[in-house]
Amino acid sequence: MSTKRSEALFAEARQLMPGGVNSPVRAFRSVGGTPRVLVEGKGAYVTDADDNRYIDLVGSWGPLIAGHAHPKVVSAITAAAQRGTTFGAPCPDEIELARRVIQAVPIAEKARFVSSGTEAVMTAVRLARGFTKRDRVVVFQGCYHGHSDALLVSGGSGIATLGLASTAGVTAGAVADTFILPLDDEEAVNRLFDEHGATLAAVLIEPIPANSGLLLQRQPFLELLRRRCTQHGALLIFDEVISGFRASRGGAGPRLGITPDIVTLGKIVGGGLPVGAVVASAKIMNTLAPDGPVYQAGTLSGNPLAMAAGVATLDLLDEAAYTRLEVMGARLQAGLEAQLAAKGVAGHVVRVGSILWLTFSAEAPRAAWSDAEAVARYAAFHAAMLAEGVYMAPSAYEVAFLSLSHGKAEVDAIIAAAGRALEAL
Ligand SMILES: Cc1ncc(COP(=O)(O)O)c(C=O)c1O
């Protein structure tokens, strides 16, 4: 497999953009090798600059539940573009998308569209603070909520401590009101609420944490968060930027039977264009400007192209679509597990519907983890899968996504490729 064109283009990219990329994980630093410069995506496949074709398991990190360049999505975007790319004024498609989102997500009575998941969560936190008139928020180690300052925290030395900035450039002040707790730890949650419950604006969690592998939470843990938030008048925010319209049409909330106060969405809701959304009850949402005192705005918010892509994508997601994603997900999981067993390689395949995580750690973790050996194995596996024509996320901490365009042929080809890649390990 030649990667000459990708290498040349990426060398040029490195001269022009930090690390050659516009989002760090794309640089392949944690797996090594040359990032493939992708020039085309069709259905379940992507093609790189050297004309190598891969079965894609990244799906642009989640948005492409319909696969690449789905004809209905492309024609909706094309038609919208011909009518004008942006107005900075109300447009019909934002009403259509809001209607669909509100119908799908049980708690949603009103929606606000923004242009990324980061913005959605940043807005949700500001909204929760404005609504409760409290300052502090709680997040969990191992979850990711985008790159707004207040949420770029890492754990302090003790449990129930305030967080420390996890990156240069974030001031201590920016994270001074952010607590960070371990996932899957009821005692830590109870202790924090006992000590600080009356000061908490919100607890923010990915109900299906999918940014440090797939860290499936126990039901009692999530129920405890709901209970303690209700007791103390804090809002429970489910960050469903990944799980929204993925775990089910209504997201993780209905799947888990837990009702949050605010839900953030992104990825799928934009159908492959830049969109995020905040949804909640009318009472909470009316706290946002211009109805309420919490300011939020955006030049390209509710952009007609993005709204049209979202509408076209959501219209593909009927019950049959979720059944297909579940069936293909189960087939891929079973096939990968069989290959691990047959080759005698320690590992796990964790799955919710069409989200899968293959890890080479001895146990499937429920909380933030580190395992240098598992990470190194994933890097070798990743390179072997690329050589086999399967494009997996370039990090052991990232999950795989199936789309509606992955059929039996693609799933079985991935399983066979994994068998050969594991053999090579
Ligand atoms: C759960 C979650 N929240 C927020 C974000 C941030 O979204 P974006 O990258 O669109 O800003 C992500 C991105 O992967 C995410 O997975």
GROMACS .gro file of C-alpha atoms and ligand atoms in nm:
model
  441
    1MET     CA    1   0.000   0.000   0.000
    2SER     CA    2   0.159   0.327  -0.108
    3THR     CA    3   0.114   0.628   0.119
    4LYS     CA    4   0.341   0.861  -0.079
    5ARG     CA    5   0.077   1.125  -0.161
    6SER     CA    6  -0.053   1.129   0.196
    7GLU     CA    7   0.304   1.169   0.323
    8ALA     CA    8   0.376   1.457   0.085
    9LEU     CA    9   0.050   1.635   0.159
   10PHE     CA   10   0.088   1.588   0.533
   11ALA     CA   11   0.445   1.725   0.521
   12GLU     CA   12   0.302   2.035   0.357
   13ALA     CA   13   0.019   2.049   0.611
   14ARG     CA   14   0.272   2.045   0.895
   15GLN     CA   15   0.430   2.363   0.753
   16LEU     CA   16   0.096   2.538   0.748
   17MET     CA   17  -0.099   2.414   1.052
   18PRO     CA   18   0.015   2.313   1.403
   19GLY     CA   19   0.084   1.941   1.389
   20GLY     CA   20  -0.051   1.948   1.035
   21VAL     CA   21  -0.407   1.922   1.164
   22ASN     CA   22  -0.708   2.114   1.287
   23SER     CA   23  -0.787   1.872   1.572
   24PRO     CA   24  -0.499   1.698   1.754
   25VAL     CA   25  -0.599   1.330   1.740
   26ARG     CA   26  -0.595   1.338   1.361
   27ALA     CA   27  -0.215   1.364   1.370
   28PHE     CA   28  -0.179   0.990   1.456
   29ARG     CA   29   0.060   1.079   1.742
   30SER     CA   30  -0.069   0.805   1.970
   31VAL     CA   31  -0.054   0.528   1.710
   32GLY     CA   32   0.235   0.645   1.492
   33GLY     CA   33   0.249   0.623   1.115
   34THR     CA   34   0.132   0.864   0.848
   35PRO     CA   35  -0.211   1.018   0.881
   36ARG     CA   36  -0.405   0.932   0.569
   37VAL     CA   37  -0.517   1.240   0.381
   38LEU     CA   38  -0.873   1.151   0.285
   39VAL     CA   39  -1.015   1.272  -0.043
   40GLU     CA   40  -1.347   1.093  -0.070
   41GLY     CA   41  -1.611   0.915   0.135
   42LYS     CA   42  -1.895   0.705  -0.005
   43GLY     CA   43  -2.120   0.497   0.216
   44ALA     CA   44  -1.906   0.283   0.445
   45TYR     CA   45  -1.581   0.360   0.260
   46VAL     CA   46  -1.319   0.633   0.251
   47THR     CA   47  -1.044   0.681  -0.006
   48ASP     CA   48  -0.708   0.844   0.060
   49ALA     CA   49  -0.487   1.060  -0.160
   50ASP     CA   50  -0.299   0.750  -0.283
   51ASP     CA   51  -0.627   0.593  -0.395
   52ASN     CA   52  -0.630   0.337  -0.113
   53ARG     CA   53  -0.984   0.246  -0.011
   54TYR     CA   54  -1.074   0.163   0.348
   55ILE     CA   55  -1.384   0.048   0.533
   56ASP     CA   56  -1.438   0.342   0.766
   57LEU     CA   57  -1.500   0.282   1.137
   58VAL     CA   58  -1.449   0.646   1.236
   59GLY     CA   59  -1.744   0.805   1.059
   60SER     CA   60  -1.597   1.151   1.124
   61TRP     CA   61  -1.606   1.065   1.496
   62GLY     CA   62  -1.978   0.998   1.510
   63PRO     CA   63  -2.186   1.226   1.290
   64LEU     CA   64  -2.209   0.997   0.987
   65ILE     CA   65  -2.475   0.754   1.105
   66ALA     CA   66  -2.606   0.742   0.747
   67GLY     CA   67  -2.259   0.682   0.602
   68HIS     CA   68  -2.056   0.914   0.380
   69ALA     CA   69  -2.231   1.131   0.123
   70HIS     CA   70  -2.574   0.971   0.165
   71PRO     CA   71  -2.767   1.076  -0.148
   72LYS     CA   72  -3.060   1.219   0.051
   73VAL     CA   73  -2.829   1.423   0.274
   74VAL     CA   74  -2.622   1.548  -0.020
   75SER     CA   75  -2.929   1.651  -0.215
   76ALA     CA   76  -3.075   1.833   0.088
   77ILE     CA   77  -2.748   2.025   0.132
   78THR     CA   78  -2.726   2.103  -0.241
   79ALA     CA   79  -3.082   2.229  -0.255
   80ALA     CA   80  -3.026   2.444   0.054
   81ALA     CA   81  -2.701   2.586  -0.087
   82GLN     CA   82  -2.878   2.689  -0.405
   83ARG     CA   83  -3.123   2.890  -0.197
   84GLY     CA   84  -2.842   3.067  -0.009
   85THR     CA   85  -2.575   2.950   0.233
   86THR     CA   86  -2.648   3.174   0.531
   87PHE     CA   87  -2.890   3.451   0.620
   88GLY     CA   88  -2.825   3.525   0.987
   89ALA     CA   89  -3.203   3.531   1.015
   90PRO     CA   90  -3.468   3.270   1.095
   91CYS     CA   91  -3.500   2.998   0.827
   92PRO     CA   92  -3.758   2.721   0.775
   93ASP     CA   93  -3.513   2.432   0.814
   94GLU     CA   94  -3.420   2.531   1.170
   95ILE     CA   95  -3.789   2.502   1.260
   96GLU     CA   96  -3.801   2.159   1.094
   97LEU     CA   97  -3.492   2.039   1.279
   98ALA     CA   98  -3.615   2.178   1.612
   99ARG     CA   99  -3.947   2.000   1.565
  100ARG     CA  100  -3.775   1.667   1.501
  101VAL     CA  101  -3.533   1.702   1.792
  102ILE     CA  102  -3.813   1.801   2.031
  103GLN     CA  103  -4.024   1.507   1.918
  104ALA     CA  104  -3.736   1.265   1.966
  105VAL     CA  105  -3.583   1.372   2.298
  106PRO     CA  106  -3.838   1.323   2.578
  107ILE     CA  107  -3.738   1.620   2.797
  108ALA     CA  108  -3.710   1.862   2.507
  109GLU     CA  109  -3.968   2.137   2.479
  110LYS     CA  110  -3.738   2.392   2.318
  111ALA     CA  111  -3.404   2.377   2.137
  112ARG     CA  112  -3.118   2.618   2.069
  113PHE     CA  113  -2.886   2.533   1.781
  114VAL     CA  114  -2.517   2.621   1.786
  115SER     CA  115  -2.226   2.518   1.563
  116SER     CA  116  -2.040   2.249   1.762
  117GLY     CA  117  -2.066   2.011   2.054
  118THR     CA  118  -1.825   2.231   2.246
  119GLU     CA  119  -2.058   2.527   2.211
  120ALA     CA  120  -2.359   2.317   2.306
  121VAL     CA  121  -2.204   2.206   2.636
  122MET     CA  122  -2.060   2.550   2.709
  123THR     CA  123  -2.407   2.695   2.659
  124ALA     CA  124  -2.572   2.426   2.871
  125VAL     CA  125  -2.340   2.498   3.163
  126ARG     CA  126  -2.401   2.872   3.138
  127LEU     CA  127  -2.774   2.806   3.116
  128ALA     CA  128  -2.766   2.583   3.424
  129ARG     CA  129  -2.575   2.847   3.616
  130GLY     CA  130  -2.814   3.120   3.509
  131PHE     CA  131  -3.120   2.909   3.587
  132THR     CA  132  -3.009   2.787   3.931
  133LYS     CA  133  -2.822   3.108   4.019
  134ARG     CA  134  -2.537   2.887   4.140
  135ASP     CA  135  -2.180   2.861   4.015
  136ARG     CA  136  -2.037   2.515   4.060
  137VAL     CA  137  -2.051   2.224   3.819
  138VAL     CA  138  -1.943   1.863   3.855
  139VAL     CA  139  -1.776   1.663   3.580
  140PHE     CA  140  -1.624   1.314   3.569
  141GLN     CA  141  -1.276   1.197   3.486
  142GLY     CA  142  -1.281   1.007   3.157
  143CYS     CA  143  -1.565   1.212   3.006
  144TYR     CA  144  -1.505   1.476   2.740
  145HIS     CA  145  -1.727   1.777   2.691
  146GLY     CA  146  -1.544   1.979   2.428
  147HIS     CA  147  -1.273   2.238   2.475
  148SER     CA  148  -1.437   2.525   2.665
  149ASP     CA  149  -1.210   2.650   2.944
  150ALA     CA  150  -1.424   2.558   3.246
  151LEU     CA  151  -1.445   2.195   3.136
  152LEU     CA  152  -1.077   2.133   3.063
  153VAL     CA  153  -1.005   1.995   3.407
  154SER     CA  154  -0.816   1.703   3.547
  155GLY     CA  155  -0.856   1.544   3.886
  156GLY     CA  156  -0.694   1.691   4.194
  157SER     CA  157  -0.517   1.474   4.450
  158GLY     CA  158  -0.818   1.380   4.662
  159ILE     CA  159  -1.173   1.281   4.587
  160ALA     CA  160  -1.427   1.565   4.580
  161THR     CA  161  -1.162   1.825   4.516
  162LEU     CA  162  -1.191   2.110   4.273
  163GLY     CA  163  -1.027   2.041   3.942
  164LEU     CA  164  -0.698   2.163   3.804
  165ALA     CA  165  -0.662   2.299   3.453
  166SER     CA  166  -0.575   2.007   3.227
  167THR     CA  167  -0.407   2.217   2.960
  168ALA     CA  168  -0.181   2.516   2.935
  169GLY     CA  169  -0.371   2.835   2.867
  170VAL     CA  170  -0.659   2.770   3.105
  171THR     CA  171  -0.644   2.982   3.420
  172ALA     CA  172  -0.701   2.846   3.768
  173GLY     CA  173  -0.991   3.089   3.784
  174ALA     CA  174  -1.161   2.935   3.481
  175VAL     CA  175  -1.182   2.595   3.652
  176ALA     CA  176  -1.229   2.727   4.006
  177ASP     CA  177  -1.595   2.628   4.004
  178THR     CA  178  -1.554   2.287   3.844
  179PHE     CA  179  -1.545   1.976   4.062
  180ILE     CA  180  -1.411   1.658   3.908
  181LEU     CA  181  -1.505   1.313   4.035
  182PRO     CA  182  -1.423   0.957   3.932
  183LEU     CA  183  -1.686   0.771   3.732
  184ASP     CA  184  -1.856   0.468   3.888
  185ASP     CA  185  -1.800   0.590   4.244
  186GLU     CA  186  -2.119   0.643   4.445
  187GLU     CA  187  -1.931   0.730   4.761
  188ALA     CA  188  -1.751   1.019   4.593
  189VAL     CA  189  -2.081   1.154   4.458
  190ASN     CA  190  -2.250   1.128   4.798
  191ARG     CA  191  -1.961   1.295   4.974
  192LEU     CA  192  -1.957   1.583   4.728
  193PHE     CA  193  -2.331   1.641   4.758
  194ASP     CA  194  -2.317   1.615   5.138
  195GLU     CA  195  -2.052   1.884   5.152
  196HIS     CA  196  -2.137   2.109   4.858
  197GLY     CA  197  -2.487   2.013   4.735
  198ALA     CA  198  -2.638   2.355   4.797
  199THR     CA  199  -2.376   2.527   4.578
  200LEU     CA  200  -2.404   2.301   4.272
  201ALA     CA  201  -2.560   2.435   3.954
  202ALA     CA  202  -2.523   2.112   3.759
  203VAL     CA  203  -2.380   1.766   3.728
  204LEU     CA  204  -2.253   1.709   3.374
  205ILE     CA  205  -2.194   1.359   3.242
  206GLU     CA  206  -2.184   1.158   2.922
  207PRO     CA  207  -2.450   0.901   3.017
  208ILE     CA  208  -2.265   0.657   2.792
  209PRO     CA  209  -1.906   0.780   2.830
  210ALA     CA  210  -1.740   0.724   2.493
  211ASN     CA  211  -1.430   0.942   2.504
  212SER     CA  212  -1.195   0.723   2.703
  213GLY     CA  213  -1.301   0.404   2.538
  214LEU     CA  214  -1.657   0.303   2.617
  215LEU     CA  215  -1.695   0.323   2.995
  216LEU     CA  216  -2.036   0.172   3.054
  217GLN     CA  217  -2.183   0.301   3.379
  218ARG     CA  218  -2.388   0.094   3.620
  219GLN     CA  219  -2.754   0.196   3.637
  220PRO     CA  220  -2.746   0.266   4.016
  221PHE     CA  221  -2.462   0.513   3.965
  222LEU     CA  222  -2.659   0.714   3.708
  223GLU     CA  223  -2.976   0.691   3.917
  224LEU     CA  224  -2.786   0.828   4.215
  225LEU     CA  225  -2.685   1.134   4.012
  226ARG     CA  226  -3.048   1.195   3.922
  227ARG     CA  227  -3.162   1.152   4.283
  228ARG     CA  228  -2.898   1.373   4.441
  229CYS     CA  229  -2.943   1.649   4.181
  230THR     CA  230  -3.317   1.652   4.249
  231GLN     CA  231  -3.264   1.658   4.627
  232HIS     CA  232  -3.027   1.954   4.606
  233GLY     CA  233  -3.183   2.157   4.325
  234ALA     CA  234  -2.890   2.101   4.087
  235LEU     CA  235  -2.957   2.028   3.719
  236LEU     CA  236  -2.850   1.700   3.562
  237ILE     CA  237  -2.699   1.762   3.218
  238PHE     CA  238  -2.661   1.463   2.987
  239ASP     CA  239  -2.395   1.535   2.727
  240GLU     CA  240  -2.534   1.335   2.439
  241VAL     CA  241  -2.312   1.481   2.168
  242ILE     CA  242  -2.214   1.123   2.082
  243SER     CA  243  -2.509   0.922   2.217
  244GLY     CA  244  -2.784   1.154   2.087
  245PHE     CA  245  -2.970   0.985   1.798
  246ARG     CA  246  -2.708   0.707   1.829
  247ALA     CA  247  -2.798   0.510   2.144
  248SER     CA  248  -3.162   0.538   2.033
  249ARG     CA  249  -3.362   0.803   1.849
  250GLY     CA  250  -3.416   0.976   2.182
  251GLY     CA  251  -3.053   0.920   2.286
  252ALA     CA  252  -2.921   0.755   2.602
  253GLY     CA  253  -3.178   0.905   2.841
  254PRO     CA  254  -3.473   0.693   2.719
  255ARG     CA  255  -3.249   0.392   2.664
  256LEU     CA  256  -3.137   0.407   3.028
  257GLY     CA  257  -3.474   0.521   3.165
  258ILE     CA  258  -3.318   0.826   3.330
  259THR     CA  259  -3.450   1.179   3.283
  260PRO     CA  260  -3.194   1.459   3.278
  261ASP     CA  261  -3.282   1.830   3.297
  262ILE     CA  262  -3.075   1.944   3.000
  263VAL     CA  263  -2.945   1.745   2.702
  264THR     CA  264  -2.664   1.856   2.473
  265LEU     CA  265  -2.645   1.726   2.119
  266GLY     CA  266  -2.402   1.753   1.828
  267LYS     CA  267  -2.256   1.527   1.559
  268ILE     CA  268  -2.556   1.331   1.417
  269VAL     CA  269  -2.795   1.622   1.462
  270GLY     CA  270  -2.593   1.810   1.200
  271GLY     CA  271  -2.577   1.523   0.953
  272GLY     CA  272  -2.205   1.583   0.889
  273LEU     CA  273  -2.216   1.963   0.900
  274PRO     CA  274  -2.121   2.172   1.205
  275VAL     CA  275  -2.414   2.170   1.449
  276GLY     CA  276  -2.469   2.141   1.822
  277ALA     CA  277  -2.786   2.182   2.022
  278VAL     CA  278  -2.909   2.239   2.374
  279VAL     CA  279  -3.255   2.111   2.464
  280ALA     CA  280  -3.457   2.123   2.785
  281SER     CA  281  -3.797   2.217   2.923
  282ALA     CA  282  -3.944   2.549   2.810
  283LYS     CA  283  -3.896   2.681   3.162
  284ILE     CA  284  -3.522   2.619   3.154
  285MET     CA  285  -3.474   2.717   2.789
  286ASN     CA  286  -3.659   3.046   2.834
  287THR     CA  287  -3.369   3.153   3.056
  288LEU     CA  288  -3.171   3.203   2.732
  289ALA     CA  289  -3.157   3.540   2.557
  290PRO     CA  290  -3.366   3.704   2.421
  291ASP     CA  291  -3.634   3.562   2.653
  292GLY     CA  292  -3.409   3.542   2.959
  293PRO     CA  293  -3.091   3.679   3.113
  294VAL     CA  294  -2.841   3.414   2.987
  295TYR     CA  295  -2.664   3.548   2.678
  296GLN     CA  296  -2.578   3.318   2.388
  297ALA     CA  297  -2.552   3.386   2.014
  298GLY     CA  298  -2.389   3.279   1.686
  299THR     CA  299  -2.344   3.423   1.336
  300LEU     CA  300  -2.382   3.080   1.176
  301SER     CA  301  -2.615   2.924   1.436
  302GLY     CA  302  -2.908   2.752   1.270
  303ASN     CA  303  -2.721   2.766   0.939
  304PRO     CA  304  -2.955   2.658   0.657
  305LEU     CA  305  -2.715   2.401   0.507
  306ALA     CA  306  -2.644   2.243   0.843
  307MET     CA  307  -3.012   2.240   0.937
  308ALA     CA  308  -3.103   2.075   0.606
  309ALA     CA  309  -2.833   1.808   0.654
  310GLY     CA  310  -2.965   1.744   1.004
  311VAL     CA  311  -3.326   1.714   0.890
  312ALA     CA  312  -3.233   1.476   0.606
  313THR     CA  313  -3.026   1.261   0.842
  314LEU     CA  314  -3.286   1.241   1.118
  315ASP     CA  315  -3.546   1.144   0.858
  316LEU     CA  316  -3.343   0.831   0.783
  317LEU     CA  317  -3.347   0.722   1.145
  318ASP     CA  318  -3.662   0.514   1.183
  319GLU     CA  319  -3.705   0.201   1.393
  320ALA     CA  320  -3.574  -0.020   1.112
  321ALA     CA  321  -3.255   0.189   1.101
  322TYR     CA  322  -3.185   0.131   1.472
  323THR     CA  323  -3.261  -0.240   1.434
  324ARG     CA  324  -3.010  -0.262   1.150
  325LEU     CA  325  -2.745  -0.075   1.352
  326GLU     CA  326  -2.804  -0.308   1.646
  327VAL     CA  327  -2.786  -0.622   1.431
  328MET     CA  328  -2.466  -0.511   1.256
  329GLY     CA  329  -2.315  -0.396   1.585
  330ALA     CA  330  -2.387  -0.732   1.747
  331ARG     CA  331  -2.246  -0.916   1.446
  332LEU     CA  332  -1.924  -0.713   1.457
  333GLN     CA  333  -1.888  -0.755   1.833
  334ALA     CA  334  -1.940  -1.132   1.817
  335GLY     CA  335  -1.698  -1.163   1.526
  336LEU     CA  336  -1.424  -0.958   1.693
  337GLU     CA  337  -1.467  -1.146   2.022
  338ALA     CA  338  -1.437  -1.475   1.834
  339GLN     CA  339  -1.115  -1.354   1.668
  340LEU     CA  340  -0.965  -1.245   2.002
  341ALA     CA  341  -1.048  -1.587   2.148
  342ALA     CA  342  -0.923  -1.780   1.843
  343LYS     CA  343  -0.591  -1.593   1.840
  344GLY     CA  344  -0.555  -1.609   2.218
  345VAL     CA  345  -0.526  -1.230   2.250
  346ALA     CA  346  -0.651  -1.072   2.574
  347GLY     CA  347  -0.906  -0.802   2.504
  348HIS     CA  348  -1.267  -0.693   2.514
  349VAL     CA  349  -1.524  -0.556   2.278
  350VAL     CA  350  -1.757  -0.317   2.460
  351ARG     CA  351  -2.066  -0.207   2.269
  352VAL     CA  352  -2.382  -0.002   2.283
  353GLY     CA  353  -2.575  -0.038   1.957
  354SER     CA  354  -2.349   0.091   1.680
  355ILE     CA  355  -2.075   0.225   1.914
  356LEU     CA  356  -1.798  -0.030   1.969
  357TRP     CA  357  -1.472  -0.021   2.158
  358LEU     CA  358  -1.201  -0.281   2.113
  359THR     CA  359  -0.956  -0.269   2.401
  360PHE     CA  360  -0.657  -0.488   2.475
  361SER     CA  361  -0.681  -0.429   2.849
  362ALA     CA  362  -0.740  -0.731   3.072
  363GLU     CA  363  -1.061  -0.582   3.215
  364ALA     CA  364  -1.319  -0.358   3.051
  365PRO     CA  365  -1.293  -0.046   3.268
  366ARG     CA  366  -1.585   0.162   3.401
  367ALA     CA  367  -1.372   0.462   3.499
  368ALA     CA  368  -1.075   0.657   3.363
  369TRP     CA  369  -0.793   0.412   3.299
  370SER     CA  370  -0.436   0.390   3.185
  371ASP     CA  371  -0.269   0.079   3.050
  372ALA     CA  372   0.048   0.141   2.850
  373GLU     CA  373   0.059  -0.215   2.719
  374ALA     CA  374  -0.300  -0.202   2.590
  375VAL     CA  375  -0.228   0.133   2.424
  376ALA     CA  376   0.085  -0.004   2.253
  377ARG     CA  377  -0.105  -0.312   2.132
  378TYR     CA  378  -0.378  -0.094   1.990
  379ALA     CA  379  -0.117   0.108   1.797
  380ALA     CA  380   0.017  -0.210   1.636
  381PHE     CA  381  -0.335  -0.335   1.567
  382HIS     CA  382  -0.432   0.001   1.417
  383ALA     CA  383  -0.139  -0.011   1.173
  384ALA     CA  384  -0.219  -0.370   1.077
  385MET     CA  385  -0.586  -0.286   1.019
  386LEU     CA  386  -0.493   0.010   0.798
  387ALA     CA  387  -0.278  -0.224   0.591
  388GLU     CA  388  -0.582  -0.453   0.571
  389GLY     CA  389  -0.798  -0.167   0.444
  390VAL     CA  390  -0.986  -0.085   0.765
  391TYR     CA  391  -0.973   0.272   0.891
  392MET     CA  392  -0.999   0.275   1.271
  393ALA     CA  393  -0.964   0.569   1.510
  394PRO     CA  394  -0.595   0.659   1.560
  395SER     CA  395  -0.612   0.627   1.939
  396ALA     CA  396  -0.674   0.345   2.186
  397TYR     CA  397  -0.912   0.579   2.371
  398GLU     CA  398  -1.148   0.628   2.081
  399VAL     CA  399  -1.447   0.416   1.985
  400ALA     CA  400  -1.562   0.282   1.649
  401PHE     CA  401  -1.889   0.381   1.485
  402LEU     CA  402  -2.096   0.178   1.242
  403SER     CA  403  -2.331   0.349   0.998
  404LEU     CA  404  -2.640   0.244   0.809
  405SER     CA  405  -2.419   0.184   0.507
  406HIS     CA  406  -2.216  -0.087   0.683
  407GLY     CA  407  -2.374  -0.414   0.573
  408LYS     CA  408  -2.287  -0.777   0.634
  409ALA     CA  409  -2.018  -0.765   0.365
  410GLU     CA  410  -1.833  -0.478   0.537
  411VAL     CA  411  -1.878  -0.621   0.887
  412ASP     CA  412  -1.751  -0.964   0.783
  413ALA     CA  413  -1.458  -0.806   0.598
  414ILE     CA  414  -1.364  -0.613   0.916
  415ILE     CA  415  -1.381  -0.934   1.121
  416ALA     CA  416  -1.162  -1.123   0.874
  417ALA     CA  417  -0.914  -0.833   0.863
  418ALA     CA  418  -0.904  -0.824   1.242
  419GLY     CA  419  -0.825  -1.196   1.247
  420ARG     CA  420  -0.522  -1.142   1.026
  421ALA     CA  421  -0.418  -0.827   1.215
  422LEU     CA  422  -0.436  -1.009   1.550
  423GLU     CA  423  -0.233  -1.293   1.406
  424ALA     CA  424   0.035  -1.039   1.313
  425LEU     CA  425   0.037  -0.899   1.669
  426LIG     C1  426  -1.951   1.391   2.455
  426LIG     C2  427  -1.893   1.505   2.378
  426LIG     N1  428  -1.923   1.630   2.413
  426LIG     C3  429  -1.874   1.736   2.345
  426LIG     C4  430  -1.790   1.719   2.239
  426LIG     C5  431  -1.738   1.837   2.163
  426LIG     O1  432  -1.796   1.841   2.036
  426LIG     P1  433  -1.722   1.919   1.916
  426LIG     O2  434  -1.600   1.843   1.884
  426LIG     O3  435  -1.826   1.918   1.807
  426LIG     O4  436  -1.696   2.057   1.965
  426LIG     C6  437  -1.756   1.590   2.199
  426LIG     C7  438  -1.665   1.569   2.084
  426LIG     O5  439  -1.625   1.460   2.052
  426LIG     C8  440  -1.808   1.480   2.270
  426LIG     O6  441  -1.777   1.354   2.237
   0.00000   0.00000   0.00000
